[in-house]
C-alpha cells in the first residue's frame, strides 16, 4: 500500500522524528540569557535587538558558511536581513540544513535569478487601483498596511517592496485606500497585510480598523501576519482586547515548520483564539524545510492543537532569487495525497499556485475523480481504492441571482 510509511508501517526512526517534531518546546534565551524577563518579553525590546547585519550574524552563529555570509552582504540591496532574538534561538546551529535557518538566513544563491523569475510574480502592481491596494478578485481587496516585518523571509513574495532594501519606496495612503473601498460597494472583505499589520501600535491599528468598520458594506475583516511566529511577545492581552471589538475578524498566520510552534507561540495563539478570532495558517512549500510528509503532518496536527486551521499551502512564487528554496509541484501533490484521509480533515490545507502574472490562487489537487460522465463518477479514495457513484439528474440550470434581501438576518 502506497500510504504504508505514514500509517501502520512507518519506520521506528520516522516515528521518533514525527514525535519530536510534534513536541512543544520553549525557544529559550540562547545568547541572551542575562537579559531581564521584562525586556525579553517586551516586543519592542525584541524589535530593537534584531539581528540585521552580517557582523552580528557572524558573531552569533559560529557555523555561518561563506555562502551565508555572502548572502548576508547582499541584503542591503535586496530584501533586508532581520531576525528577532526570540526566533534566532530556534536555529539549530549544528544543523547546516536547519529548516528555521533556511527561512531567515540569506544565502548567496539569492543573487541567481532565473529567466522566469520576477520581482512581482503575482502581478500585484498591475491590479493596484491606488497605492497599497490590490483588487484582483470581485468582492475582496488586499490592503497593504506597511512594508515592515518583524523578520524577513528569504522567499517573500513581496520582497520587491517589503523592507524597502530595493528602493521601491512603498508609502501606503490609508485615506486613498479607504476612499476606494468606500466607493466600491462590491468589496465586502478586506485583507490587511503587508509587511506585517501587527507591527503597528495598538492605537494606529485600532484607528485603521475603526475606519474600515465605518464602511457599511464591509462584512468581513482579516489580518495576515507572521508576528505570532516571529514575535509572539506582541500578542498582548491589550492587543487582543482591542482586536475583539472588530468582529467578524479572522487572522491568517504564517508558519512553515512544526518547530516554529513553540510554547511561546502556543500561548500567543490561545490568546487570540480566546478573543474569538478564528485562526488560519498559510504555509509555503519550501525545499529542505517542509517538503516531506512527516514534517507537514506534524505541522498541521500541531496547528490544530494551537486552535489554528491550516488554510493554504502555497507553491512558492517565482520570486527573483528563490530557486534554491522552491520544491516541485509534483512533491506538493504527493504531500497532499498523504494528508487527505490519513489525518483529520480540518488539518488538511488547500494547496494552491498563485498564478504567475496575476491569475490568482488556483487549487492543485491529487487526482481523485478518475472519470465523470452523465451516468457515473469514478473516484479514488485515500488508500488508492476505486469507487463508483451513480450520477444524479439536475433539476435545471443553477439558480444564481437570488435577491440579496433573501439572505439578510432578521
Ligand atoms: C490571497 C489574496 C486574497 C484573499 O484570497 P482568499 O482566497 O479569499 O483567501 C485577496 N486578494 C489578493 C490579491 C490575494 O492575493
Ligand atoms: S512575514 Fe510575510 S511579508 Fe514579511 S517577509 Fe515574511 S512572507 Fe514577506
CSV table of C-alpha atoms and ligand atoms in Angstrom, one decimal:
chain,number,residue,atom,x,y,z
A,1,UNK,CA,0.0,0.0,0.0
A,2,UNK,CA,1.3,3.4,-1.0
A,3,UNK,CA,0.4,5.0,2.3
A,4,UNK,CA,2.2,2.4,4.4
A,5,UNK,CA,5.0,4.6,5.7
A,6,UNK,CA,2.7,7.1,7.4
A,7,UNK,CA,0.0,4.8,8.8
A,8,UNK,CA,0.8,1.4,10.1
A,9,UNK,CA,4.1,0.6,8.6
A,10,UNK,CA,6.3,3.6,9.4
A,11,UNK,CA,9.9,3.0,10.5
A,12,UNK,CA,10.9,3.5,14.1
A,13,UNK,CA,13.2,6.3,13.1
A,14,UNK,CA,10.4,8.2,11.2
A,15,UNK,CA,8.1,7.6,14.2
A,16,UNK,CA,10.7,9.2,16.5
A,17,UNK,CA,11.2,12.1,14.2
A,18,UNK,CA,7.5,12.7,14.0
A,19,UNK,CA,7.0,12.7,17.7
A,20,UNK,CA,9.9,15.0,18.3
A,21,UNK,CA,8.6,17.4,15.7
A,22,UNK,CA,5.2,17.4,17.4
A,23,UNK,CA,6.6,18.3,20.9
A,24,UNK,CA,6.3,21.9,22.1
A,25,UNK,CA,9.5,23.5,23.4
A,26,UNK,CA,10.3,27.0,24.5
A,27,UNK,CA,12.7,29.0,22.3
A,28,UNK,CA,14.8,29.7,25.5
A,29,UNK,CA,17.2,32.6,25.9
A,30,UNK,CA,20.2,31.4,24.0
A,31,UNK,CA,22.9,34.1,23.9
A,32,UNK,CA,20.5,36.5,25.7
A,33,UNK,CA,20.5,34.5,29.0
A,34,UNK,CA,21.4,37.6,31.0
A,35,UNK,CA,18.5,39.8,29.9
A,36,UNK,CA,15.7,40.7,32.3
A,37,UNK,CA,12.4,38.9,31.8
A,38,UNK,CA,10.7,42.2,31.4
A,39,UNK,CA,13.0,43.1,28.5
A,40,UNK,CA,12.9,39.7,26.8
A,41,UNK,CA,9.1,39.6,26.9
A,42,UNK,CA,8.7,43.1,25.6
A,43,UNK,CA,8.1,43.1,21.8
A,44,UNK,CA,9.7,46.5,21.4
A,45,UNK,CA,12.9,45.2,23.1
A,46,UNK,CA,12.8,42.2,20.7
A,47,UNK,CA,12.5,44.6,17.7
A,48,UNK,CA,15.3,46.8,18.9
A,49,UNK,CA,17.6,43.9,19.3
A,50,UNK,CA,17.0,42.2,16.0
A,51,UNK,CA,19.9,40.8,14.0
A,52,UNK,CA,20.2,43.0,11.0
A,53,UNK,CA,23.9,42.9,9.9
A,54,UNK,CA,26.3,40.3,8.6
A,55,UNK,CA,28.7,41.2,11.5
A,56,UNK,CA,26.0,40.3,14.1
A,57,UNK,CA,25.2,37.1,12.3
A,58,UNK,CA,28.9,36.1,12.3
A,59,UNK,CA,29.2,36.8,16.0
A,60,UNK,CA,26.1,34.9,17.0
A,61,UNK,CA,26.2,32.0,14.5
A,62,UNK,CA,29.7,30.4,14.6
A,63,UNK,CA,28.7,27.9,11.9
A,64,UNK,CA,27.9,30.6,9.4
A,65,UNK,CA,29.0,29.4,6.0
A,66,UNK,CA,30.8,31.6,3.4
A,67,UNK,CA,27.6,31.2,1.2
A,68,UNK,CA,25.5,32.6,4.0
A,69,UNK,CA,28.0,35.4,4.7
A,70,UNK,CA,27.9,36.4,1.0
A,71,UNK,CA,24.1,36.2,1.2
A,72,UNK,CA,24.0,38.5,4.2
A,73,UNK,CA,26.1,41.0,2.4
A,74,UNK,CA,23.7,41.2,-0.5
A,75,UNK,CA,20.8,42.2,1.8
A,76,UNK,CA,21.5,45.9,1.7
A,77,UNK,CA,20.2,46.0,-1.9
A,78,UNK,CA,17.8,43.1,-1.8
A,79,UNK,CA,15.4,42.0,0.9
A,80,UNK,CA,16.9,43.2,4.3
A,81,UNK,CA,18.2,40.8,6.9
A,82,UNK,CA,16.2,40.8,10.1
A,83,UNK,CA,15.7,38.1,12.7
A,84,UNK,CA,14.2,38.6,16.2
A,85,UNK,CA,16.3,37.3,19.1
A,86,UNK,CA,13.4,35.0,20.0
A,87,UNK,CA,13.2,33.5,16.5
A,88,UNK,CA,17.0,33.3,16.2
A,89,UNK,CA,17.0,30.9,19.2
A,90,UNK,CA,15.1,28.3,17.2
A,91,UNK,CA,18.0,27.9,14.8
A,92,UNK,CA,19.9,24.7,15.4
A,93,UNK,CA,23.4,26.0,14.7
A,94,UNK,CA,24.8,22.4,14.4
A,95,UNK,CA,22.5,21.5,11.6
A,96,UNK,CA,23.6,23.1,8.3
A,97,UNK,CA,20.1,22.5,6.8
A,98,UNK,CA,18.2,23.7,9.8
A,99,UNK,CA,14.7,24.5,8.5
A,100,UNK,CA,14.4,27.6,10.6
A,101,UNK,CA,17.8,28.9,9.4
A,102,UNK,CA,17.0,28.5,5.8
A,103,UNK,CA,13.9,30.6,6.1
A,104,UNK,CA,15.6,33.7,7.5
A,105,UNK,CA,19.4,33.4,6.9
A,106,UNK,CA,20.2,34.7,3.4
A,107,UNK,CA,22.4,32.8,1.0
A,108,UNK,CA,24.4,33.8,-2.0
A,109,UNK,CA,22.0,31.8,-4.2
A,110,UNK,CA,19.6,34.8,-3.8
A,111,UNK,CA,21.7,36.6,-6.4
A,112,UNK,CA,21.0,33.9,-9.1
A,113,UNK,CA,17.9,35.0,-11.0
A,114,UNK,CA,16.3,32.5,-13.4
A,115,UNK,CA,14.7,34.0,-16.6
A,116,UNK,CA,11.1,33.1,-15.5
A,117,UNK,CA,11.6,34.7,-12.1
A,118,UNK,CA,10.0,38.1,-11.4
A,119,UNK,CA,10.1,40.9,-8.9
A,120,UNK,CA,6.3,41.0,-8.8
A,121,UNK,CA,5.5,37.3,-9.5
A,122,UNK,CA,1.8,37.6,-8.9
A,123,UNK,CA,1.3,40.8,-10.9
A,124,UNK,CA,0.0,42.7,-7.9
A,125,UNK,CA,1.2,46.1,-9.1
A,126,UNK,CA,-1.0,45.7,-12.3
A,127,UNK,CA,-4.1,45.1,-10.1
A,128,UNK,CA,-3.5,48.1,-7.9
A,129,UNK,CA,-6.1,50.9,-8.4
A,130,UNK,CA,-4.5,53.0,-5.6
A,131,UNK,CA,-1.1,52.6,-3.9
A,132,UNK,CA,-1.2,49.8,-1.3
A,133,UNK,CA,-4.4,48.2,-2.5
A,134,UNK,CA,-4.7,45.1,-4.7
A,135,UNK,CA,-8.1,44.5,-6.2
A,136,UNK,CA,-7.9,41.2,-8.0
A,137,UNK,CA,-11.0,39.3,-7.0
A,138,UNK,CA,-14.5,40.6,-7.4
A,139,UNK,CA,-15.6,41.0,-3.8
A,140,UNK,CA,-12.4,41.5,-1.7
A,141,UNK,CA,-9.2,43.5,-1.6
A,142,UNK,CA,-5.7,43.2,-0.2
A,143,UNK,CA,-4.8,46.2,1.8
A,144,UNK,CA,-1.1,46.7,2.4
A,145,UNK,CA,-0.5,48.4,5.7
A,146,UNK,CA,3.2,48.7,5.9
A,147,UNK,CA,6.4,47.5,4.3
A,148,UNK,CA,8.0,46.3,7.5
A,149,UNK,CA,8.0,42.9,9.2
A,150,UNK,CA,9.4,41.6,12.4
A,151,UNK,CA,11.8,39.3,10.5
A,152,UNK,CA,12.3,38.8,6.8
A,153,UNK,CA,11.5,35.5,5.0
A,154,UNK,CA,14.0,34.9,2.2
A,155,UNK,CA,11.3,33.7,-0.2
A,156,UNK,CA,8.9,36.6,0.4
A,157,UNK,CA,6.6,37.1,-2.5
A,158,UNK,CA,6.5,40.8,-1.8
A,159,UNK,CA,10.3,41.3,-1.4
A,160,UNK,CA,10.1,44.0,-4.1
A,161,UNK,CA,8.7,46.3,-1.5
A,162,UNK,CA,9.0,44.7,1.9
A,163,UNK,CA,11.9,46.1,4.0
A,164,UNK,CA,12.5,48.7,1.2
A,165,UNK,CA,16.0,47.5,0.6
A,166,UNK,CA,15.4,47.5,-3.2
A,167,UNK,CA,14.3,51.2,-3.2
A,168,UNK,CA,10.6,50.5,-4.1
A,169,UNK,CA,9.7,53.3,-1.6
A,170,UNK,CA,6.3,52.0,-0.5
A,171,UNK,CA,4.0,54.6,1.0
A,172,UNK,CA,0.6,53.4,1.9
A,173,UNK,CA,-2.0,56.1,1.6
A,174,UNK,CA,-4.7,55.0,4.0
A,175,UNK,CA,-7.0,57.8,3.0
A,176,UNK,CA,-7.0,56.8,-0.6
A,177,UNK,CA,-7.2,53.1,0.2
A,178,UNK,CA,-10.2,53.6,2.4
A,179,UNK,CA,-11.9,56.0,-0.1
A,180,UNK,CA,-11.5,53.4,-2.8
A,181,UNK,CA,-13.2,50.7,-0.6
A,182,UNK,CA,-15.9,53.1,0.4
A,183,UNK,CA,-16.6,53.9,-3.2
A,184,UNK,CA,-16.8,50.2,-4.2
A,185,UNK,CA,-19.8,48.5,-2.6
A,186,UNK,CA,-18.9,45.2,-4.2
A,187,UNK,CA,-16.0,45.0,-1.8
A,188,UNK,CA,-17.2,43.1,1.3
A,189,UNK,CA,-13.9,41.6,2.6
A,190,UNK,CA,-10.7,43.4,3.4
A,191,UNK,CA,-7.4,41.5,4.0
A,192,UNK,CA,-4.9,43.6,5.9
A,193,UNK,CA,-1.4,42.6,5.0
A,194,UNK,CA,2.0,44.0,4.1
A,195,UNK,CA,4.6,43.8,5.5
A,196,UNK,CA,3.1,42.9,8.9
A,197,UNK,CA,0.0,44.9,10.1
A,198,UNK,CA,0.7,43.8,13.8
A,199,UNK,CA,3.8,46.0,13.8
A,200,UNK,CA,1.6,49.0,14.0
A,201,UNK,CA,1.0,50.2,17.6
A,202,UNK,CA,-2.4,49.2,19.1
A,203,UNK,CA,-3.6,52.8,18.7
A,204,UNK,CA,-2.7,53.0,15.0
A,205,UNK,CA,-4.2,49.6,14.3
A,206,UNK,CA,-7.4,50.4,16.2
A,207,UNK,CA,-7.7,53.6,14.3
A,208,UNK,CA,-7.4,51.9,10.9
A,209,UNK,CA,-9.8,49.0,11.9
A,210,UNK,CA,-12.4,51.6,13.1
A,211,UNK,CA,-12.2,53.5,9.9
A,212,UNK,CA,-12.8,50.2,7.9
A,213,UNK,CA,-15.6,49.2,10.2
A,214,UNK,CA,-17.3,52.5,9.5
A,215,UNK,CA,-17.7,51.4,5.9
A,216,UNK,CA,-21.2,49.9,5.9
A,217,UNK,CA,-20.8,47.4,3.1
A,218,UNK,CA,-17.7,45.7,4.7
A,219,UNK,CA,-18.8,42.4,6.2
A,220,UNK,CA,-15.5,40.7,6.9
A,221,UNK,CA,-12.0,41.8,8.0
A,222,UNK,CA,-8.9,39.7,8.3
A,223,UNK,CA,-5.3,40.2,9.1
A,224,UNK,CA,-2.4,38.3,7.5
A,225,UNK,CA,0.5,38.3,9.9
A,226,UNK,CA,3.6,36.3,10.8
A,227,UNK,CA,4.1,38.2,14.1
A,228,UNK,CA,2.6,35.4,16.3
A,229,UNK,CA,5.6,33.3,15.0
A,230,UNK,CA,8.4,35.8,14.8
A,231,UNK,CA,7.4,37.9,17.8
A,232,UNK,CA,4.8,36.2,20.0
A,233,UNK,CA,5.6,38.8,22.6
A,234,UNK,CA,3.5,41.3,20.5
A,235,UNK,CA,0.3,39.3,21.2
A,236,UNK,CA,-0.5,41.1,24.5
A,237,UNK,CA,-3.9,40.9,26.3
A,238,UNK,CA,-4.3,44.6,25.4
A,239,UNK,CA,-3.9,43.9,21.7
A,240,UNK,CA,-6.4,41.0,21.9
A,241,UNK,CA,-8.9,43.2,23.8
A,242,UNK,CA,-8.6,45.8,21.1
A,243,UNK,CA,-9.0,43.4,18.1
A,244,UNK,CA,-12.0,41.8,19.7
A,245,UNK,CA,-14.0,45.0,19.0
A,246,UNK,CA,-13.9,44.4,15.3
A,247,UNK,CA,-15.6,41.1,14.8
A,248,UNK,CA,-16.1,39.3,12.5
A,249,UNK,CA,-12.3,39.5,12.3
A,250,UNK,CA,-10.2,36.5,11.2
A,251,UNK,CA,-6.5,36.1,11.2
A,252,UNK,CA,-4.2,34.2,8.9
A,253,UNK,CA,-0.8,33.4,10.4
A,254,UNK,CA,2.2,32.1,8.5
A,255,UNK,CA,4.2,29.1,9.7
A,256,UNK,CA,6.1,26.5,7.7
A,257,UNK,CA,7.7,24.1,10.1
A,258,UNK,CA,6.5,22.4,13.3
A,259,UNK,CA,9.5,23.7,15.3
A,260,UNK,CA,8.1,27.2,14.9
A,261,UNK,CA,5.2,26.2,17.1
A,262,UNK,CA,6.9,26.8,20.5
A,263,UNK,CA,5.2,27.1,23.9
A,264,UNK,CA,5.5,30.9,23.5
A,265,UNK,CA,3.7,30.7,20.2
A,266,UNK,CA,1.0,28.4,21.5
A,267,UNK,CA,0.3,30.9,24.4
A,268,UNK,CA,0.0,33.7,21.9
A,269,UNK,CA,-2.3,31.7,19.6
A,270,UNK,CA,-4.5,30.7,22.5
A,271,UNK,CA,-4.9,34.3,23.5
A,272,UNK,CA,-6.0,35.2,20.0
A,273,UNK,CA,-8.4,32.3,19.9
A,274,UNK,CA,-9.8,33.2,23.3
A,275,UNK,CA,-10.5,36.7,21.9
A,276,UNK,CA,-12.8,34.9,19.4
A,277,UNK,CA,-10.5,35.4,16.4
A,278,UNK,CA,-10.8,32.4,14.1
A,279,UNK,CA,-7.2,31.4,13.1
A,280,UNK,CA,-6.0,30.0,9.8
A,281,UNK,CA,-2.4,29.2,8.7
A,282,UNK,CA,-0.7,29.8,5.4
A,283,UNK,CA,2.4,27.8,4.6
A,284,UNK,CA,4.8,27.9,1.7
A,285,UNK,CA,6.2,24.7,0.4
A,286,UNK,CA,9.9,25.0,0.8
A,287,UNK,CA,12.7,22.7,-0.3
A,288,UNK,CA,14.5,21.1,2.7
A,289,UNK,CA,12.2,22.9,5.1
A,290,UNK,CA,8.8,21.3,4.9
A,291,UNK,CA,8.7,19.3,1.6
A,292,UNK,CA,8.2,15.9,3.2
A,293,UNK,CA,5.1,14.3,4.6
A,294,UNK,CA,6.4,13.7,8.1
A,295,UNK,CA,7.2,17.3,8.7
A,296,UNK,CA,4.0,18.5,7.1
A,297,UNK,CA,1.8,16.1,9.1
A,298,UNK,CA,3.5,17.2,12.3
A,299,UNK,CA,2.9,20.9,11.3
A,300,UNK,CA,-0.8,20.6,10.5
A,301,UNK,CA,-1.6,18.5,13.6
A,302,UNK,CA,0.3,20.8,15.9
A,303,UNK,CA,-1.6,23.7,14.4
A,304,UNK,CA,-4.9,22.1,15.3
A,305,UNK,CA,-3.6,21.7,18.9
A,306,UNK,CA,-2.9,25.5,18.8
A,307,UNK,CA,-6.5,26.0,17.5
A,308,UNK,CA,-5.4,27.0,14.1
A,309,UNK,CA,-6.9,25.6,10.9
A,310,UNK,CA,-4.4,25.0,8.1
A,311,UNK,CA,-5.8,27.2,5.3
A,312,UNK,CA,-3.5,27.4,2.3
A,313,UNK,CA,-0.3,25.6,1.3
A,314,UNK,CA,1.3,27.7,-1.4
A,315,UNK,CA,3.5,26.6,-4.1
A,316,UNK,CA,6.5,29.0,-3.8
A,317,UNK,CA,6.0,32.0,-6.1
A,318,UNK,CA,8.6,32.7,-8.9
A,319,UNK,CA,10.2,35.4,-6.8
A,320,UNK,CA,13.6,36.5,-8.1
A,321,UNK,CA,16.4,34.5,-6.5
A,322,UNK,CA,14.3,31.8,-4.8
A,323,UNK,CA,15.1,28.7,-6.9
A,324,UNK,CA,17.1,27.2,-4.1
A,325,UNK,CA,14.0,27.2,-1.9
A,326,UNK,CA,11.4,26.0,-4.3
A,327,UNK,CA,10.1,22.5,-4.1
A,328,UNK,CA,8.4,20.9,-7.1
A,329,UNK,CA,4.6,20.8,-7.7
A,330,UNK,CA,4.9,17.1,-8.0
A,331,UNK,CA,6.2,17.0,-4.4
A,332,UNK,CA,3.4,19.2,-3.3
A,333,UNK,CA,0.8,16.9,-4.8
A,334,UNK,CA,2.4,13.9,-3.2
A,335,UNK,CA,2.3,15.5,0.2
A,336,UNK,CA,-1.4,16.4,-0.2
A,337,UNK,CA,-2.1,12.8,-1.2
A,338,UNK,CA,-0.6,11.7,2.0
A,339,UNK,CA,-2.6,14.1,4.1
A,340,UNK,CA,-6.2,13.8,2.9
A,341,UNK,CA,-7.9,10.9,4.6
A,342,UNK,CA,-4.8,10.0,6.5
A,343,UNK,CA,-5.4,12.7,9.1
A,344,UNK,CA,-8.2,14.9,10.4
A,345,UNK,CA,-9.9,16.7,7.6
A,346,UNK,CA,-9.6,20.1,9.5
A,347,UNK,CA,-5.8,19.6,9.3
A,348,UNK,CA,-5.7,19.5,5.5
A,349,UNK,CA,-4.9,22.8,3.8
A,350,UNK,CA,-5.8,23.7,0.2
A,351,UNK,CA,-2.7,23.5,-1.9
A,352,UNK,CA,-2.6,26.4,-4.4
A,353,UNK,CA,-0.4,28.0,-7.0
A,354,UNK,CA,-0.8,31.8,-7.2
A,355,UNK,CA,-0.7,32.0,-10.9
A,356,UNK,CA,2.3,33.9,-12.4
A,357,UNK,CA,1.1,37.2,-13.9
A,358,UNK,CA,-1.9,37.7,-11.8
A,359,UNK,CA,-4.4,34.8,-12.3
A,360,UNK,CA,-5.0,34.5,-8.6
A,361,UNK,CA,-4.8,31.3,-6.4
A,362,UNK,CA,-5.5,28.1,-8.3
A,363,UNK,CA,-6.2,24.9,-6.4
A,364,UNK,CA,-4.0,22.0,-7.2
A,365,UNK,CA,-5.3,18.6,-6.0
A,366,UNK,CA,-4.2,15.0,-6.2
A,367,UNK,CA,-6.4,13.3,-8.8
A,368,UNK,CA,-9.5,11.7,-7.1
A,369,UNK,CA,-12.0,11.9,-9.9
A,370,UNK,CA,-10.9,9.3,-12.4
A,371,UNK,CA,-13.7,9.8,-14.8
A,372,UNK,CA,-17.1,11.6,-14.9
A,373,UNK,CA,-19.9,11.3,-17.4
A,374,UNK,CA,-23.7,11.6,-17.4
A,375,UNK,CA,-24.1,8.2,-15.7
A,376,UNK,CA,-21.4,7.9,-13.2
A,377,UNK,CA,-18.4,9.4,-11.4
A,378,UNK,CA,-15.4,7.1,-10.8
A,379,UNK,CA,-13.4,8.0,-7.7
A,380,UNK,CA,-10.2,7.0,-6.0
A,381,UNK,CA,-10.1,7.1,-2.2
A,382,UNK,CA,-7.1,7.8,0.1
A,383,UNK,CA,-6.0,4.2,0.1
A,384,UNK,CA,-6.0,4.1,-3.7
A,385,UNK,CA,-9.2,2.0,-3.9
A,386,UNK,CA,-11.6,2.8,-6.7
A,387,UNK,CA,-15.4,3.5,-6.2
A,388,UNK,CA,-18.3,4.5,-8.3
A,389,UNK,CA,-21.0,7.0,-7.6
A,390,UNK,CA,-24.1,7.0,-9.9
A,391,UNK,CA,-24.7,10.5,-11.3
A,392,UNK,CA,-27.9,12.2,-10.4
A,393,UNK,CA,-30.1,14.3,-12.8
A,394,UNK,CA,-30.1,18.0,-12.3
A,395,UNK,CA,-33.4,19.9,-11.9
A,396,UNK,CA,-32.3,22.6,-14.3
A,397,UNK,CA,-29.7,25.4,-14.7
A,398,UNK,CA,-28.0,26.6,-11.4
A,399,UNK,CA,-30.1,29.3,-9.8
A,400,UNK,CA,-27.8,32.3,-9.4
A,401,UNK,CA,-29.4,35.7,-8.9
A,402,UNK,CA,-31.5,35.4,-5.8
A,403,UNK,CA,-32.4,38.8,-4.3
A,404,UNK,CA,-29.8,39.8,-1.7
A,405,UNK,CA,-32.7,40.5,0.8
A,406,UNK,CA,-33.4,36.8,1.0
A,407,UNK,CA,-30.0,36.4,2.8
A,408,UNK,CA,-30.4,39.1,5.3
A,409,UNK,CA,-30.5,38.3,9.0
A,410,UNK,CA,-33.9,39.0,10.5
B,1,LIG,C1,-4.9,35.8,-1.5
B,1,LIG,C2,-5.5,37.0,-1.9
B,1,LIG,C3,-6.8,37.4,-1.4
B,1,LIG,C4,-7.6,36.5,-0.5
B,1,LIG,O1,-7.9,35.3,-1.1
B,1,LIG,P1,-8.8,34.2,-0.4
B,1,LIG,O2,-8.8,33.0,-1.3
B,1,LIG,O3,-10.2,34.8,-0.1
B,1,LIG,O4,-8.1,33.9,0.9
B,1,LIG,C5,-7.3,38.6,-1.9
B,1,LIG,N1,-6.6,39.4,-2.7
B,1,LIG,C6,-5.4,39.1,-3.2
B,1,LIG,C7,-4.7,40.0,-4.1
B,1,LIG,C8,-4.8,37.9,-2.8
B,1,LIG,O5,-3.6,37.6,-3.2
B,2,LIG,S1,6.4,38.0,7.1
B,2,LIG,FE1,5.2,37.8,5.2
B,2,LIG,S2,5.5,39.8,4.2
B,2,LIG,FE2,7.1,39.6,5.8
B,2,LIG,S3,8.9,38.9,4.8
B,2,LIG,FE3,7.8,37.1,5.6
B,2,LIG,S4,6.5,36.5,3.9
B,2,LIG,FE4,7.2,38.5,3.4
